[in-house]
Coordinates of N, CA and C in Angstrom, one line a residue:
L10 N 14.6 2.8 -9.9 CA 13.5 3.4 -10.2 C 12.7 4.5 -10.7
A11 N 14.3 5.0 -11.1 CA 14.4 6.1 -12.0 C 13.6 6.0 -13.3
D12 N 14.2 4.8 -13.8 CA 13.2 4.4 -14.8 C 12.0 4.2 -15.2
Y13 N 11.5 3.9 -14.2 CA 9.9 4.1 -13.7 C 9.3 5.0 -14.0
V14 N 10.1 6.4 -13.7 CA 9.3 7.7 -13.7 C 10.2 8.2 -15.1
R15 N 11.3 7.8 -15.9 CA 11.4 8.4 -16.7 C 10.5 7.8 -18.2
F16 N 9.9 6.5 -18.1 CA 9.3 5.6 -18.7 C 7.9 6.2 -18.5
A17 N 7.3 6.6 -17.8 CA 5.8 7.1 -17.3 C 5.2 7.2 -18.4
G18 N 3.7 6.9 -18.5 CA 3.5 7.1 -20.0 C 3.3 5.9 -20.9
R19 N 4.6 4.9 -21.0 CA 4.7 4.3 -22.0 C 3.9 2.5 -21.4
E20 N 3.7 1.9 -22.2 CA 3.2 0.4 -21.8 C 4.2 -0.3 -21.9
A21 N 3.9 -1.3 -20.4 CA 4.9 -2.1 -19.9 C 4.8 -3.3 -19.8
Q22 N 5.3 -4.3 -19.8 CA 5.1 -5.9 -18.9 C 5.9 -6.2 -17.7
L23 N 5.6 -6.3 -16.5 CA 6.4 -6.7 -15.8 C 6.2 -8.3 -15.5
T24 N 7.2 -8.8 -14.6 CA 6.8 -10.3 -14.6 C 7.0 -10.1 -12.7
L25 N 6.9 -10.2 -12.0 CA 6.2 -10.5 -10.4 C 7.0 -11.8 -9.6
S26 N 7.5 -11.6 -8.7 CA 8.5 -12.4 -7.8 C 7.4 -13.9 -7.3
S27 N 5.8 -13.1 -7.3 CA 4.7 -13.9 -6.7 C 3.9 -13.1 -7.0
P28 N 2.7 -14.4 -7.2 CA 1.3 -13.5 -7.9 C 0.5 -13.0 -7.2
V29 N -0.4 -11.6 -7.9 CA -0.3 -11.1 -7.3 C -2.1 -11.2 -8.2
D30 N -3.1 -10.9 -7.3 CA -4.4 -11.5 -8.1 C -4.5 -12.4 -9.0
G31 N -3.5 -13.4 -8.5 CA -3.2 -14.8 -9.6 C -2.7 -14.9 -10.8
A32 N -1.9 -13.2 -10.6 CA -1.0 -13.0 -11.9 C 0.3 -12.9 -11.7
K33 N 1.5 -13.5 -12.2 CA 3.0 -13.1 -11.8 C 2.7 -12.2 -12.9
R34 N 2.0 -12.2 -14.2 CA 3.0 -11.1 -15.8 C 1.4 -9.8 -15.3
I35 N 2.0 -8.6 -15.1 CA 1.5 -7.6 -15.1 C 1.5 -6.9 -16.2
K36 N 0.6 -6.2 -17.5 CA 0.6 -5.4 -18.7 C 0.0 -4.3 -18.4
G37 N 0.7 -2.8 -18.4 CA -0.2 -1.8 -18.3 C 0.5 -0.6 -18.6
I38 N -0.2 0.3 -18.4 CA 0.8 1.8 -18.7 C 1.8 2.3 -17.6
L39 N 2.4 2.5 -17.6 CA 3.7 3.3 -16.2 C 3.0 4.3 -16.2
R40 N 2.9 4.4 -14.5 CA 2.4 5.4 -14.0 C 3.6 6.2 -13.0
G41 N 4.5 6.1 -13.2 CA 5.6 6.1 -12.0 C 5.7 5.6 -10.8
T42 N 6.0 6.5 -10.1 CA 6.3 5.6 -8.7 C 6.0 6.2 -7.3
E43 N 5.6 5.9 -6.5 CA 5.2 6.2 -5.1 C 5.9 6.0 -4.2
G44 N 6.8 6.8 -3.0 CA 7.5 5.5 -2.2 C 8.4 4.7 -2.8
G45 N 8.4 3.0 -2.6 CA 9.3 2.3 -2.8 C 8.5 1.6 -3.8
D46 N 7.2 2.3 -4.3 CA 6.4 1.1 -5.4 C 6.1 1.8 -6.8
V47 N 6.2 0.6 -7.9 CA 5.9 1.1 -8.8 C 4.4 1.6 -9.0
L48 N 4.0 2.5 -9.7 CA 2.6 2.4 -10.2 C 2.2 2.0 -12.0
V49 N 1.3 1.2 -12.0 CA 0.9 0.7 -13.2 C -0.8 0.7 -13.4
E50 N -1.2 1.6 -14.6 CA -2.1 1.4 -15.0 C -2.7 0.3 -15.6
T51 N -3.5 -0.1 -15.1 CA -4.1 -1.9 -15.7 C -5.8 -1.5 -16.0
P52 N -6.5 -2.7 -16.4 CA -7.7 -2.5 -17.0 C -8.8 -2.2 -15.4
A53 N -8.2 -3.2 -14.4 CA -8.8 -2.8 -13.2 C -8.2 -1.4 -12.8
G54 N -7.8 -0.8 -13.1 CA -7.1 0.4 -12.2 C -6.0 0.6 -12.5
V55 N -5.0 1.3 -11.5 CA -4.0 1.7 -11.1 C -3.6 0.9 -9.5
K56 N -2.5 0.2 -9.8 CA -2.3 -0.9 -8.9 C -0.5 -0.3 -8.7
A57 N -0.3 -0.4 -7.4 CA 0.6 -0.1 -6.8 C 1.6 -1.6 -6.9
F58 N 2.9 -1.7 -7.0 CA 3.4 -3.0 -7.4 C 5.1 -2.6 -6.5
P59 N 5.4 -3.3 -4.9 CA 6.4 -3.2 -4.5 C 7.9 -3.2 -5.4
F60 N 8.7 -2.0 -5.7 CA 9.5 -2.7 -6.1 C 10.4 -4.0 -6.1
G61 N 10.5 -4.4 -4.9 CA 11.8 -5.5 -4.6 C 10.9 -6.8 -5.3
T62 N 9.5 -6.4 -5.3 CA 8.5 -8.0 -6.2 C 8.6 -7.9 -7.5
I63 N 9.3 -7.0 -8.7 CA 9.4 -7.5 -9.5 C 10.8 -7.7 -10.1
T64 N 10.6 -8.8 -10.6 CA 11.9 -9.3 -10.7 C 12.2 -9.2 -12.8
R65 N 11.1 -8.5 -13.5 CA 11.4 -8.3 -14.6 C 10.7 -6.9 -15.2
A66 N 11.4 -6.3 -15.9 CA 10.4 -5.3 -16.6 C 10.7 -5.0 -17.9
R67 N 10.0 -4.7 -18.5 CA 10.4 -4.4 -20.3 C 9.1 -3.5 -21.0
L68 N 9.6 -2.6 -21.5 CA 8.8 -1.8 -22.6 C 8.0 -2.6 -23.7
V69 N 7.2 -2.0 -23.8 CA 6.1 -3.3 -24.7 C 6.7 -1.9 -26.3
P70 N 7.0 -3.0 -27.3 CA 7.3 -1.7 -28.2 C 6.0 -1.4 -28.7
A71 N 6.0 -0.1 -29.5 CA 4.8 0.8 -29.8 C 5.0 0.7 -31.2
I72 N 4.9 -0.1 -32.5 CA 4.9 -0.3 -33.2 C 3.4 0.1 -34.5
D73 N 4.1 1.1 -35.6 CA 3.4 1.7 -36.4 C 3.4 1.0 -37.6
W74 N 2.1 0.5 -37.8 CA 2.0 -0.5 -39.0 C 1.8 0.1 -40.1
R75 N 1.2 1.4 -40.2 CA 1.1 2.4 -41.5 C 2.8 3.2 -41.6
K76 N 3.2 2.3 -42.8 CA 4.7 2.9 -43.1 C 4.3 4.4 -44.5
G77 N 4.9 5.3 -44.2 CA 4.9 6.2 -44.8 C 3.9 7.2 -44.6
S78 N 3.5 6.6 -43.4 CA 2.6 8.2 -42.5 C 3.2 9.2 -41.6

């Protein structure tokens, strides 16, 4: 859970073991943890996902396409 706190504010994609609201993949901004849940800000608002249901998590790379800026 420490990495979810360390990377709070970064965009991430989570893969869940079972669908939540019809989706197994969630993309949003990490907002840290609360108890044993990982908080992710999605277009629908901040949602809490139990840590045990997350099978994979990765940061979405922030690419700056403007070279030399």
